[in-house]
Coordinates of C-alpha atoms in Angstrom, one line a residue:
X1 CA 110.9 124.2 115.4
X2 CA 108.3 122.4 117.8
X3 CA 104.9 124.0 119.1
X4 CA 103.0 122.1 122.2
X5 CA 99.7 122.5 120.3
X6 CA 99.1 120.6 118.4
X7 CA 101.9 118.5 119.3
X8 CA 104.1 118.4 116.1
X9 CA 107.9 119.5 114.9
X10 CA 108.4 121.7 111.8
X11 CA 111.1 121.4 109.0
X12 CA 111.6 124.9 107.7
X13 CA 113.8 125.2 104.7
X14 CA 114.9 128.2 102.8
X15 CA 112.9 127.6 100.0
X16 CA 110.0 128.8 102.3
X17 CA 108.5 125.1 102.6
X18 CA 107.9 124.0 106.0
X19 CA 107.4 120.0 106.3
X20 CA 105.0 119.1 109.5
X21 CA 105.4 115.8 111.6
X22 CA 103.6 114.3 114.3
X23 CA 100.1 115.7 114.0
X24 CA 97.5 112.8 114.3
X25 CA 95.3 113.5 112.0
X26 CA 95.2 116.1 108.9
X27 CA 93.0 118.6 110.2
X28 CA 95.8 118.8 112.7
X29 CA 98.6 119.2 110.5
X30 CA 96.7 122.0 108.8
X31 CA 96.6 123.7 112.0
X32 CA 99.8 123.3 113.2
X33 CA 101.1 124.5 109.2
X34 CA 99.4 127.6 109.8
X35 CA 100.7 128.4 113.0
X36 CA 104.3 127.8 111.6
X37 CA 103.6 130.3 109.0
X38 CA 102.5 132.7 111.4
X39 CA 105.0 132.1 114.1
X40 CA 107.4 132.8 110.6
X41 CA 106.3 136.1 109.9
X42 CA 106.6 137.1 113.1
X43 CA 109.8 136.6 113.0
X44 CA 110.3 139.6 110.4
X45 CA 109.6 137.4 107.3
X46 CA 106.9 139.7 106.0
X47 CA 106.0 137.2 102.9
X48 CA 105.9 134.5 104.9
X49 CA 101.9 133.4 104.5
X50 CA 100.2 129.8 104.6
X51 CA 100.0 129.3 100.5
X52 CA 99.3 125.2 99.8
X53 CA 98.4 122.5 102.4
X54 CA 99.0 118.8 100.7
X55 CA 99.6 115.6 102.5
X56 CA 102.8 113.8 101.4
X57 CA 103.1 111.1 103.5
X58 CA 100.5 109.2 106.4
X59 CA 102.2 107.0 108.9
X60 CA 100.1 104.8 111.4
X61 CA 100.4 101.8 113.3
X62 CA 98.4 99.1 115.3
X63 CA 98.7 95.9 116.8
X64 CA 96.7 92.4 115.7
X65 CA 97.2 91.3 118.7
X66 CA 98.8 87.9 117.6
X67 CA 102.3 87.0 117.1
X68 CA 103.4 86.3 113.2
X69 CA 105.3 84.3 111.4
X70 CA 107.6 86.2 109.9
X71 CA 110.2 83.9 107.9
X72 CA 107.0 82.2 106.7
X73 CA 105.6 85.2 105.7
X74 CA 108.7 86.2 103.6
X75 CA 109.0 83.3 102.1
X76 CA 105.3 82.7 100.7
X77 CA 105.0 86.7 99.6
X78 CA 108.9 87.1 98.2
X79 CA 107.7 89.2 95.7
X80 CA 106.6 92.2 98.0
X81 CA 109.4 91.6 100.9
X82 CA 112.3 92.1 102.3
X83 CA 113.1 90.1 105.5
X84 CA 116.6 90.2 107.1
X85 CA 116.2 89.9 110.7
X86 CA 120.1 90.1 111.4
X87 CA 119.5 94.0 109.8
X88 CA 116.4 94.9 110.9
X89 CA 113.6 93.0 113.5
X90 CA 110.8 93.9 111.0
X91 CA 109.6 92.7 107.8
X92 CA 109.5 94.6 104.9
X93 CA 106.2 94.4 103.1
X94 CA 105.7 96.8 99.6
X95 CA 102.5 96.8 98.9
X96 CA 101.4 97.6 95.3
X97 CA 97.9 98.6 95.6
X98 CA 97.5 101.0 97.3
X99 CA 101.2 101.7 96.9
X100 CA 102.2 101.2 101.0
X101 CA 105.1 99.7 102.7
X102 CA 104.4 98.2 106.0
X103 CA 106.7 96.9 108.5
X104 CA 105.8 93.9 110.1
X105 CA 106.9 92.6 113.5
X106 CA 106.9 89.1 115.0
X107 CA 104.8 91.1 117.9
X108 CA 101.9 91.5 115.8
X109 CA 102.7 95.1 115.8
X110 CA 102.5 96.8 112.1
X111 CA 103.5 100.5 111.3
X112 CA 101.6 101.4 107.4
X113 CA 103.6 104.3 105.7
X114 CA 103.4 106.0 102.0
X115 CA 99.9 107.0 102.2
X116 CA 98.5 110.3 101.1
X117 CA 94.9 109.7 101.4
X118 CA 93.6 108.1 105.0
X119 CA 91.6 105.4 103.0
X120 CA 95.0 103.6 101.8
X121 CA 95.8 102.9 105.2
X122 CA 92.7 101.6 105.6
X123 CA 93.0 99.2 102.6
X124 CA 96.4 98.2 102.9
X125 CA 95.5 97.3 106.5
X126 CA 92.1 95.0 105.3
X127 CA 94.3 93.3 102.4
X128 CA 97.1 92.1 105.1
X129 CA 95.0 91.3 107.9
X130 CA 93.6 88.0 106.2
X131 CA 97.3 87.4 105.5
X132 CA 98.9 87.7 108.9
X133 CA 96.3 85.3 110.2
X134 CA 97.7 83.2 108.0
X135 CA 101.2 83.5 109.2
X136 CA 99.8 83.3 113.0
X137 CA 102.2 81.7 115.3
X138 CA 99.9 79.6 117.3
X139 CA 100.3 79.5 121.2
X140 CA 102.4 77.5 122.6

C-alpha cells in the first residue's frame, strides 16, 4: 500500500505488523504508520489501532565529492570488506562500531544502512570520512 503523504510504501502482513519505507526522517515514518493503521481500520478491521512505533532499520546516503580508491581500500581494511567488482560496483564495508554496513562507490557516493538511532549514521559517516581521503584517487 503507498500513500502520497508522506511519501512512503507499507508492508502489511497478517500478523497485523505493517513495515514503513521511504519516509525521510522518523517523525515521518511515525506519521505515515499512523495513517496505515487508520486507512486499516477503515477497511472493516475494527482492532486495527497504531500500538508500537520502533525504528528497525535507517538508510541514508551522500556523496564526498571525490572519487575512491576502491581495491586499495579493500585491500588495507580486509577485515571489514567485501570487494568484488565483477558482482557488485560497490564496496562492502561492515562496520563494527556502531554496527553499520556501508557501500562504497568509486564515485564517492556512499549509502550507510543498519542504523536504528540517527546518531550511528552520523558516526559511522565521521569514522570513514578520514579513511576515504585516504583512498582518494587524485585527479588526473
Amino acid at each position: 500500500m503507498r500513500i502520497r503523504e508522506p511519501k512512503t510504501t507499507a508492508l502489511i502482513f497478517s500478523s497485523g505488523k505493517i513495515v514503513v519505507t521511504g519516509a525521510k526522517s522518523e517523525n515521518e515514518s511515525s506519521r505515515a504508520s499512523r495513517k496505515y493503521a487508520k486507512i486499516v481500520h477503515k477497511l472493516g478491521y475494527d482492532k486495527a489501532k497504531f500500538k508500537e512505533f520502533t525504528v528497525q532499520n535507517i538508510v541514508a546516503s551522500c556523496d564526498v565529492h571525490f572519487p575512491v580508491r576502491l581495491e586499495g581500500l579493500a585491500h588495507a581494511h580486509n577485515q571489514f570488506c567485501s570487494y568484488e567488482p565483477e558482482l557488485f560496483p560497490g564496496l562492502i564495508y561492515r562496520m563494527l562500531k556502531p554496527k553499520i554496513v556501508l557501500l562504497i562507490f568509486v564515485s564517492g557516493k556512499v549509502v550507510l544502512t543498519g542504523a536504528k538511532v540517527r546518531q550511528d549514521i552520523y558516526d559511522a559517516f565521521d569514522n570513514i570520512y578520514h579513511v576515504l581521503q585516504t583512498f582518494r584517487k587524485p585527479k588526473p
